[in-house]
Each structure stands twice: as C-alpha cells, then as structure tokens.
Amino acid sequence: MSASNMSDPTLLRGLTQRRFGRRDALRLSGLAGMGAALAACGVQGQGTEAPASAEPDAVAKFWNGKVKNGTLNFAGWPLYMDPKRPELKKFTAKTGIKVNYQEVIQEMGPWFAKVQPQLSAGQSIGYDLMVITNSFQFTQFRDSGFLAPLDHSKLPNYAKNAGEAYKKEAFDPGNAYSIPYASGMTGIAYDESKTGPITGLADLWTNPKLKGKVGMFSDIQELANFGLLKSGVKPADSTEDDWEKAAQELKKQKADGFVRNYYDQSYIEALGSGEVWATQAWSGDIFQKNLSDNTNFKFIIPAEGGTIWTDNFTIPVTAKNPVDAIMAMDFFYEVANASTLAEYINYVCPVPAAQADMRARAAKLSGDDKDALLDVADSKLVYPTAAEYAKLHYYVSFEATSEQQKFQKTFEPIVLG
C-alpha cells in the first residue's frame, strides 16, 4: 500500500482545526506502521481476554474496594482541550483531585504499541484515563482485557445528559468500557453557488453538473464507506461480498468521469479553489473553513447515510486511580462543562443540552464574542439534529488482520489505479 494511503488517518482529518494532527484513527488506524507495530508487541496481549460486553460480576470485581485517591493522570491528544484547562481547574476545585494532563497520544497505532507491554504484564502505564478512538486498536484494547469495565452507577451525569446516539454504540455495546469524549461526521461538502442543491451520494455518481468536479477521499476506509452506503449497506454490517460490490460502485464512478481526484486533507483547498464543487468531507473542517475564510460551503449527511466516529474516555485496567478517573468522566457530562469543551474544540458534542447552555452564555455577551459563540451553538456540525443522527453509521470493524488486508486489497486499486 502506498505511503499516501497508508498514513494514519489521525494525521489527515481535522488539520484545519485547532487540534493540529488530531483526526479519527478509524478502523485502519496507523496502517503505515500498524502491522509491524502490532506484530512486534503482540496484539492479543498476555492477560485474560474480556468479552465485548462486560459481565456484571466483572464490574463488581474490578470496582470493589476502589476509592478516590485525589490524583488523576490523564492521557489526551494535542490541542484537544483549551490550553488553559478551565474544565480541569474546575474539576479540581470541585473534587480536590489534582490532574496531570499530558498530550501524549498522537496516533492510535503507536499508542497501543507503546502501552501494550506494560498492560500485558499487569503494570501501570502511568495514566488513569485515556481518550482513544473507536478504531481497530479499540478492539485490541478491549479484547486483550486492557480496559476497565465501567461502573455506570458512578456515571449519573452520563446517564442523564448523553445523547441517545452515544448510548448505543456498535463498537462498545452498552458502553461497557467507554463513553464518548467528542465525535465527528463524514458527509458531503459542496459549493451550492456552482452545484445547486445536493441531497445524497447519488449526486456524486450521476449529477451531470458534477462530472469531473467530485472529490473523494484517498483514505480507503472513508472511500469504502461511501461505496458501501451507495450500495445500500451499513459499513458496520458489511461482508467481504459487500466490499466487492461497493468497490464496483466506486470503480464505475471513476470510469464515468465524475472523480476529479482522491484527496487527503488537501480536499478542503480543492473545494476552496473551485477545483472540485462537491467532495467527501469531515464536519469539523467545513465548520472551521466557513468560520475562518467567511465561505458558505454546505455540509450534509447524504440521504443514503454518512458515518460517525467517536473519541472515547477509557480507563486502563491497571490504573492506580480509577475512581478519580471515572469521576472526571462523569464531570465532563455536566452540561456546563460539555458546553465549554465544545466551544473550544468545535467537534460534535455528545451532550445535546450543551447547545442551550451555549446559547444562554452567548446571550450575556455582545459583539464579535456573542456572534462567535452563536456560530458554534447554532452549527449542525457541532449539534446535529435527531434526523441527522438517524442517518449516521459506524465504520467497518475488523476483528482480524486478515480481514483488514482483504479490505485493503479490495479498495486500494481504486485510488492507485
């Protein structure tokens, strides 16, 4: 696989946002080095494997006797929180727990490879809380027994305030091991002044106005998702036969002359320059592009469906301060705290009520400050509607490297050929 298509998607999506380099790792996280990294460290670990959904006795066994210690070591991503850490300062003031927050996660593949040896040996990784993506590595973390099963009795704010879409995630049934930190969407962005209204994926295959003006992603996971959805298949439910059918759809789109190019993050520049008029797009990029450049590009979830990715709070099974960690997780589901976090990062907020809080805070401001906060509060890219959530799907999930390799071989030639 070429370097251009093997790069970790975390390095591709969201570069126009404040979190430089922060992007969903997807199911193909770290393809450039993942195979070697996982082979080197032994992906299955040496501990007891955990089921996909934690058993009640496992929850009781883990949490029995655990107490608050007053310390929390938190592993996060670069620029995925206000550098002044207002939420963490508020958490310390409220609970007395001192937080050591470190931006140590750059990509999912290398992060798993780094911590796997300690976790396999039953040793602390030095962190009690980490934000990881619903990626291939999430499955490895979970199935290797590396994630603590969550005691949902300790998460009342999550139960009360989380959006329904974040309580039924396919990659973690019942949120047994994780709850969302933030999420984002993949859909279609377009310049309506050139294209007129666009409603779905069919436009990218058949709309005569778009011939030679469509941008598709070079990331094969994202590319495949659109092919699968165009075929009427939910990516998370897809089979190898479905992959072949989706590949044929994508090959036809290319052969019929609709695709201008297959883009990495440069798709946003191609849209801005008019090189493409409609393109696969990541929600946060379009929000930031319109905000920073005063453009008016539209972003839609296609009628056939789009995809959602999620970054998740998780507790390593060897955490020394798990009670402090789960207290912090629930703290971020207080409406006011979810609101200020979303104001800074501009990703999809998993707490719907944060939107009203944001609008209420904006009402107390004036001028540019008020307008800027309302831009976030009113954005469907930060607060999708229920109808939009209903059209969002999770990605293909690979349980084995062989499946992943078959997937690559199926879709890679479309980009490289």
Coordinates of C-alpha atoms in Angstrom, one line a residue:
M1 CA 0.0 0.0 0.0
S2 CA 1.4 3.4 -0.9
A3 CA 2.5 5.8 1.8
S4 CA -0.1 8.3 0.8
N5 CA -2.9 5.8 1.5
M6 CA -1.3 4.1 4.5
S7 CA -0.8 7.1 6.7
D8 CA -2.7 7.2 9.9
P9 CA -6.0 9.0 9.3
T10 CA -5.5 10.9 12.6
L11 CA -2.9 12.8 10.7
L12 CA -5.2 13.6 7.9
R13 CA -8.6 14.7 9.2
G14 CA -9.1 17.9 11.1
L15 CA -5.8 19.6 10.3
T16 CA -7.7 22.9 9.6
Q17 CA -8.9 22.8 13.2
R18 CA -7.1 23.9 16.3
R19 CA -6.1 20.4 17.1
F20 CA -3.3 20.1 14.5
G21 CA -2.8 16.5 13.7
R22 CA -6.0 15.3 15.6
R23 CA -8.1 13.1 13.5
D24 CA -10.1 10.0 13.9
A25 CA -8.0 6.9 13.7
L26 CA -10.8 4.9 12.1
R27 CA -10.7 1.2 11.7
L28 CA -7.5 1.4 9.6
S29 CA -5.6 3.5 12.2
G30 CA -1.9 3.6 11.6
L31 CA -1.7 1.4 8.5
A32 CA 1.7 2.8 7.7
G33 CA 3.1 1.1 10.8
M34 CA 0.3 -0.7 12.4
G35 CA 1.1 -4.2 11.1
A36 CA 4.7 -4.0 12.2
A37 CA 3.8 -2.4 15.5
L38 CA 1.2 -4.9 16.4
A39 CA 3.3 -7.8 15.3
A40 CA 6.2 -6.5 17.4
C41 CA 4.2 -6.1 20.5
G42 CA 1.7 -9.0 20.2
V43 CA -1.7 -7.6 19.7
Q44 CA -3.7 -10.0 21.8
G45 CA -1.8 -9.4 25.0
Q46 CA -1.0 -11.9 27.6
G47 CA -3.8 -11.1 30.0
T48 CA -7.3 -12.6 30.3
E49 CA -9.4 -11.7 27.3
A50 CA -12.6 -9.7 28.1
P51 CA -15.9 -10.2 26.3
A52 CA -17.2 -7.4 24.0
S53 CA -19.7 -6.5 26.7
A54 CA -18.5 -6.7 30.3
E55 CA -20.3 -9.1 32.7
P56 CA -21.8 -7.6 35.9
D57 CA -19.5 -9.6 38.1
A58 CA -16.5 -8.3 36.2
V59 CA -17.7 -4.7 37.0
A60 CA -18.1 -5.6 40.7
K61 CA -14.8 -7.4 40.9
F62 CA -12.9 -4.5 39.4
W63 CA -14.5 -1.7 41.4
N64 CA -14.8 -3.5 44.8
G65 CA -12.6 -1.7 47.3
K66 CA -11.6 1.1 44.9
V67 CA -11.5 4.6 46.5
K68 CA -10.8 8.2 45.5
N69 CA -7.1 9.0 45.9
G70 CA -7.0 12.7 45.0
T71 CA -4.8 12.2 41.9
L72 CA -5.6 11.7 38.2
N73 CA -3.1 11.1 35.4
F74 CA -4.9 11.9 32.1
A75 CA -3.6 11.0 28.6
G76 CA -5.0 13.1 25.8
W77 CA -4.4 14.3 22.2
P78 CA -2.6 17.6 21.2
L79 CA -4.9 20.6 21.4
Y80 CA -8.0 18.6 22.2
M81 CA -8.7 20.9 25.2
D82 CA -8.3 24.6 25.9
P83 CA -4.6 25.0 26.9
K84 CA -5.7 26.9 30.0
R85 CA -7.5 23.7 31.1
P86 CA -10.6 25.6 32.5
E87 CA -12.6 22.4 32.9
L88 CA -9.8 20.6 34.7
K89 CA -9.3 23.5 37.1
K90 CA -13.0 23.5 37.8
F91 CA -12.8 19.7 38.4
T92 CA -10.0 20.1 40.9
A93 CA -11.8 22.9 42.7
K94 CA -14.9 20.8 43.0
T95 CA -13.4 17.5 44.0
G96 CA -9.9 18.2 45.3
I97 CA -8.5 15.8 42.7
K98 CA -5.2 17.1 41.2
V99 CA -5.0 16.4 37.5
N100 CA -1.8 15.7 35.5
Y101 CA -3.0 16.2 31.9
Q102 CA -0.5 15.2 29.2
E103 CA -0.9 15.4 25.4
V104 CA 0.8 12.1 24.7
I105 CA -1.4 10.4 22.2
Q106 CA -0.6 11.3 18.6
E107 CA -1.8 8.2 16.7
M108 CA -3.7 5.1 17.8
G109 CA -1.3 2.5 16.4
P110 CA 1.8 3.8 18.1
W111 CA -0.1 4.5 21.4
F112 CA -1.3 0.9 21.5
A113 CA 2.2 -0.4 20.7
K114 CA 3.7 1.8 23.5
V115 CA 1.4 0.7 26.3
Q116 CA 0.7 -2.9 25.4
P117 CA 3.8 -4.4 27.0
Q118 CA 3.0 -2.8 30.4
L119 CA -0.6 -3.7 30.2
S120 CA 0.2 -7.3 29.2
A121 CA 2.4 -7.5 32.3
G122 CA -0.3 -6.1 34.5
Q123 CA 1.7 -2.9 35.1
S124 CA 0.5 0.7 35.2
I125 CA 1.1 2.7 32.1
G126 CA 1.3 5.9 34.2
Y127 CA -2.2 7.1 33.2
D128 CA -5.6 6.5 34.8
L129 CA -7.7 7.9 32.0
M130 CA -7.1 8.0 28.2
V131 CA -9.0 9.1 25.2
I132 CA -9.0 6.5 22.4
T133 CA -10.8 6.3 19.1
N134 CA -13.3 3.6 18.1
S135 CA -10.6 2.1 15.9
F136 CA -9.0 -1.3 15.3
Q137 CA -7.0 -0.6 18.4
F138 CA -10.1 -0.1 20.5
T139 CA -11.0 -3.7 19.7
Q140 CA -7.5 -4.7 20.6
F141 CA -7.5 -2.8 23.9
R142 CA -10.9 -4.3 24.8
D143 CA -10.4 -7.9 23.7
S144 CA -7.0 -8.1 25.3
G145 CA -8.6 -7.2 28.7
F146 CA -6.8 -3.9 28.8
L147 CA -9.8 -1.7 29.6
A148 CA -11.6 -1.5 32.9
P149 CA -15.3 -2.3 32.8
L150 CA -17.2 0.8 33.7
D151 CA -19.5 1.0 36.8
H152 CA -22.4 3.0 35.4
S153 CA -23.7 3.7 38.8
K154 CA -20.8 6.2 39.1
L155 CA -21.8 7.9 35.8
P156 CA -25.1 9.6 36.7
N157 CA -24.4 12.7 34.5
Y158 CA -23.7 10.5 31.5
A159 CA -26.9 8.6 32.1
K160 CA -28.9 11.9 32.3
N161 CA -27.2 14.0 29.7
A162 CA -25.7 11.9 27.0
G163 CA -27.4 11.9 23.6
E164 CA -29.2 8.7 22.7
A165 CA -26.7 8.1 19.8
Y166 CA -23.9 7.8 22.4
K167 CA -25.7 5.1 24.4
K168 CA -25.9 2.5 21.7
E169 CA -22.5 2.5 20.0
A170 CA -21.9 -0.6 17.9
F171 CA -18.2 -0.8 18.8
D172 CA -18.9 -0.9 22.5
P173 CA -22.3 -2.4 23.3
G174 CA -23.8 -0.9 26.4
N175 CA -20.8 1.5 26.7
A176 CA -19.3 -1.3 28.8
Y177 CA -15.8 0.1 28.5
S178 CA -16.1 3.7 27.2
I179 CA -18.2 6.8 27.0
P180 CA -17.6 9.5 24.3
Y181 CA -15.3 12.5 24.7
A182 CA -16.3 14.0 21.3
S183 CA -17.2 12.8 17.8
G184 CA -17.4 13.9 14.2
M185 CA -19.1 13.1 10.9
T186 CA -18.2 12.3 7.4
G187 CA -20.6 13.6 4.7
I188 CA -20.6 15.8 1.6
A189 CA -19.5 19.4 1.4
Y190 CA -20.4 21.4 -1.7
D191 CA -20.4 24.9 -3.2
E192 CA -24.1 25.5 -3.7
S193 CA -23.5 28.5 -5.9
K194 CA -22.0 26.1 -8.5
T195 CA -23.9 22.9 -7.9
G196 CA -27.4 23.9 -6.8
P197 CA -28.9 21.7 -4.0
I198 CA -27.3 18.3 -3.4
T199 CA -29.1 15.7 -1.3
G200 CA -27.2 12.4 -1.5
L201 CA -24.5 10.1 -2.7
A202 CA -26.3 9.6 -6.0
D203 CA -25.3 13.1 -7.0
L204 CA -21.7 12.2 -6.8
W205 CA -22.3 9.4 -9.2
T206 CA -24.9 10.8 -11.7
N207 CA -25.4 14.5 -11.4
P208 CA -24.2 15.8 -14.8
K209 CA -23.1 19.2 -13.3
L210 CA -20.6 17.3 -11.2
K211 CA -18.8 15.4 -13.9
G212 CA -15.1 15.9 -13.2
K213 CA -15.8 18.0 -10.2
V214 CA -16.2 15.4 -7.4
G215 CA -13.6 14.9 -4.7
M216 CA -13.3 11.6 -3.0
F217 CA -11.0 10.6 -0.1
S218 CA -7.8 8.8 -0.7
D219 CA -8.2 7.2 2.7
I220 CA -9.6 3.8 1.7
Q221 CA -11.7 3.4 4.8
E222 CA -13.6 6.6 4.1
L223 CA -13.8 5.9 0.4
A224 CA -15.2 2.4 1.1
N225 CA -17.8 3.8 3.4
F226 CA -19.3 5.8 0.7
G227 CA -19.2 2.9 -1.7
L228 CA -21.0 0.7 0.8
L229 CA -23.6 3.3 1.6
K230 CA -24.2 3.9 -2.1
S231 CA -24.8 0.1 -2.3
G232 CA -27.4 0.3 0.5
V233 CA -25.2 -1.4 3.0
K234 CA -24.3 -0.2 6.5
P235 CA -20.5 -0.3 6.8
A236 CA -20.5 -1.9 10.3
D237 CA -22.7 -4.8 9.0
S238 CA -20.8 -5.3 5.7
T239 CA -19.3 -8.6 4.5
E240 CA -16.5 -9.3 2.0
D241 CA -19.1 -9.7 -0.7
D242 CA -20.4 -6.3 0.1
W243 CA -16.9 -4.9 -0.2
E244 CA -16.7 -6.2 -3.7
K245 CA -20.0 -4.7 -4.7
A246 CA -19.0 -1.3 -3.1
A247 CA -15.7 -1.4 -5.0
Q248 CA -17.6 -1.9 -8.3
E249 CA -19.7 1.2 -7.5
L250 CA -16.6 3.3 -6.8
K251 CA -14.9 2.0 -10.0
K252 CA -17.9 2.9 -12.0
Q253 CA -18.0 6.4 -10.5
K254 CA -14.3 6.8 -11.6
A255 CA -14.8 5.3 -15.0
D256 CA -17.8 7.6 -15.7
G257 CA -15.5 10.6 -15.2
F258 CA -17.1 12.1 -12.1
V259 CA -14.0 11.9 -9.8
R260 CA -11.6 14.8 -10.2
N261 CA -9.1 13.3 -7.7
Y262 CA -8.7 11.3 -4.5
Y263 CA -7.7 13.7 -1.8
D264 CA -6.1 13.7 1.7
Q265 CA -6.6 16.8 3.8
S266 CA -6.0 18.9 0.7
Y267 CA -9.6 18.3 -0.3
I268 CA -10.5 21.5 1.6
E269 CA -8.2 23.6 -0.6
A270 CA -9.6 21.9 -3.7
L271 CA -13.1 22.9 -2.6
G272 CA -12.0 26.4 -1.8
S273 CA -10.2 26.9 -5.2
G274 CA -13.1 25.5 -7.2
E275 CA -11.1 22.5 -8.4
V276 CA -13.9 20.4 -7.0
W277 CA -17.5 21.5 -6.5
A278 CA -18.6 18.7 -4.2
T279 CA -16.5 16.4 -2.1
Q280 CA -16.4 13.9 0.7
A281 CA -15.7 16.0 3.8
W282 CA -15.2 15.9 7.6
S283 CA -17.7 18.0 9.5
G284 CA -15.2 20.0 11.6
D285 CA -13.2 21.1 8.6
I286 CA -16.1 22.7 6.9
F287 CA -17.2 24.4 10.1
Q288 CA -13.7 25.9 10.5
K289 CA -13.3 26.7 6.8
N290 CA -16.5 28.7 6.8
L291 CA -15.6 30.4 10.1
S292 CA -12.1 31.3 9.2
D293 CA -12.5 32.2 5.5
N294 CA -16.0 33.5 5.5
T295 CA -17.1 30.9 2.9
N296 CA -20.6 29.4 2.8
F297 CA -19.9 25.8 1.9
K298 CA -22.7 23.4 2.7
F299 CA -22.3 20.2 4.6
I300 CA -24.9 17.4 4.5
I301 CA -25.3 13.9 5.7
P302 CA -26.3 12.1 2.4
A303 CA -29.8 10.7 2.1
E304 CA -28.2 7.3 1.9
G305 CA -26.3 7.9 5.1
G306 CA -23.0 9.2 6.4
T307 CA -20.6 8.0 9.1
I308 CA -19.8 8.9 12.6
W309 CA -16.6 8.4 14.6
T310 CA -16.0 8.8 18.3
D311 CA -13.1 9.5 20.6
N312 CA -13.8 7.9 23.9
F313 CA -12.9 8.1 27.6
T314 CA -11.5 4.8 28.8
I315 CA -9.7 3.6 31.9
P316 CA -6.7 1.3 31.6
V317 CA -7.3 -1.9 33.7
T318 CA -4.1 -1.2 35.6
A319 CA -5.0 2.4 36.5
K320 CA -3.9 3.3 40.0
N321 CA -6.7 5.9 40.4
P322 CA -9.8 4.6 38.6
V323 CA -12.3 6.2 40.9
D324 CA -10.7 9.6 40.3
A325 CA -10.8 8.8 36.5
I326 CA -14.5 7.8 36.4
M327 CA -15.3 10.9 38.5
A328 CA -13.7 13.1 35.8
M329 CA -15.5 11.2 33.0
D330 CA -18.8 12.0 34.6
F331 CA -17.8 15.6 35.3
F332 CA -17.5 16.2 31.6
Y333 CA -21.1 15.2 31.2
E334 CA -22.3 18.0 33.4
V335 CA -23.9 20.3 30.8
A336 CA -21.8 23.4 31.6
N337 CA -18.6 21.5 31.2
A338 CA -19.6 19.8 28.0
S339 CA -20.6 23.2 26.7
T340 CA -17.2 24.9 27.3
L341 CA -15.3 22.0 25.9
A342 CA -17.3 22.0 22.7
E343 CA -16.9 25.8 22.4
Y344 CA -13.1 25.3 22.2
I345 CA -12.8 22.1 20.2
N346 CA -15.8 22.5 17.8
Y347 CA -16.3 18.8 17.4
V348 CA -19.7 17.1 17.7
C349 CA -20.8 17.4 21.4
P350 CA -22.2 14.2 22.9
V351 CA -24.4 16.3 25.3
P352 CA -27.3 17.8 23.4
A353 CA -28.3 20.2 26.3
A354 CA -24.9 21.9 26.0
Q355 CA -26.4 23.7 23.0
A356 CA -28.9 25.6 25.1
D357 CA -26.2 26.4 27.7
M358 CA -24.0 27.8 24.9
R359 CA -26.8 30.0 23.6
A360 CA -27.6 31.2 27.2
R361 CA -23.9 32.2 27.6
A362 CA -23.9 33.9 24.3
A363 CA -26.9 36.0 25.3
K364 CA -24.8 37.5 28.0
L365 CA -22.1 38.6 25.6
S366 CA -22.1 41.2 22.9
G367 CA -20.4 42.0 19.5
D368 CA -18.0 39.6 18.0
D369 CA -17.8 37.4 21.1
K370 CA -21.5 36.8 21.0
D371 CA -21.5 36.1 17.3
A372 CA -18.6 33.7 17.6
L373 CA -20.3 31.7 20.3
L374 CA -23.6 31.6 18.5
D375 CA -21.8 30.3 15.4
V376 CA -20.8 27.3 17.4
A377 CA -24.1 26.9 19.2
D378 CA -26.2 27.1 16.0
S379 CA -24.0 24.8 14.0
K380 CA -25.4 21.4 12.9
L381 CA -21.8 20.3 12.6
V382 CA -21.4 20.6 16.4
Y383 CA -25.0 19.8 17.4
P384 CA -26.5 17.5 14.7
T385 CA -30.3 17.1 14.7
A386 CA -32.0 13.9 15.6
A387 CA -32.8 13.3 11.9
E388 CA -29.1 13.7 11.0
Y389 CA -28.0 11.3 13.8
A390 CA -30.5 8.7 12.4
K391 CA -28.6 8.7 9.1
L392 CA -25.1 8.2 10.7
H393 CA -23.4 4.8 10.8
Y394 CA -20.2 3.3 12.3
Y395 CA -17.3 2.1 10.3
V396 CA -16.3 -1.4 9.2
S397 CA -14.8 -3.2 12.2
F398 CA -12.0 -5.6 11.6
E399 CA -11.6 -8.4 14.1
A400 CA -8.5 -9.9 12.4
T401 CA -5.6 -8.6 10.4
S402 CA -6.5 -10.9 7.5
E403 CA -9.9 -9.1 7.2
Q404 CA -8.1 -5.8 7.2
Q405 CA -5.7 -6.9 4.4
K406 CA -8.6 -8.2 2.3
F407 CA -10.3 -4.8 2.7
Q408 CA -7.2 -3.0 1.6
K409 CA -6.7 -5.2 -1.5
T410 CA -10.3 -4.6 -2.4
F411 CA -10.3 -0.8 -2.3
E412 CA -6.7 0.3 -2.7
P413 CA -6.5 -0.2 -6.5
I414 CA -9.4 2.4 -7.0
V415 CA -7.2 5.1 -5.6
L416 CA -3.9 3.9 -7.0
G417 CA -5.0 2.7 -10.4

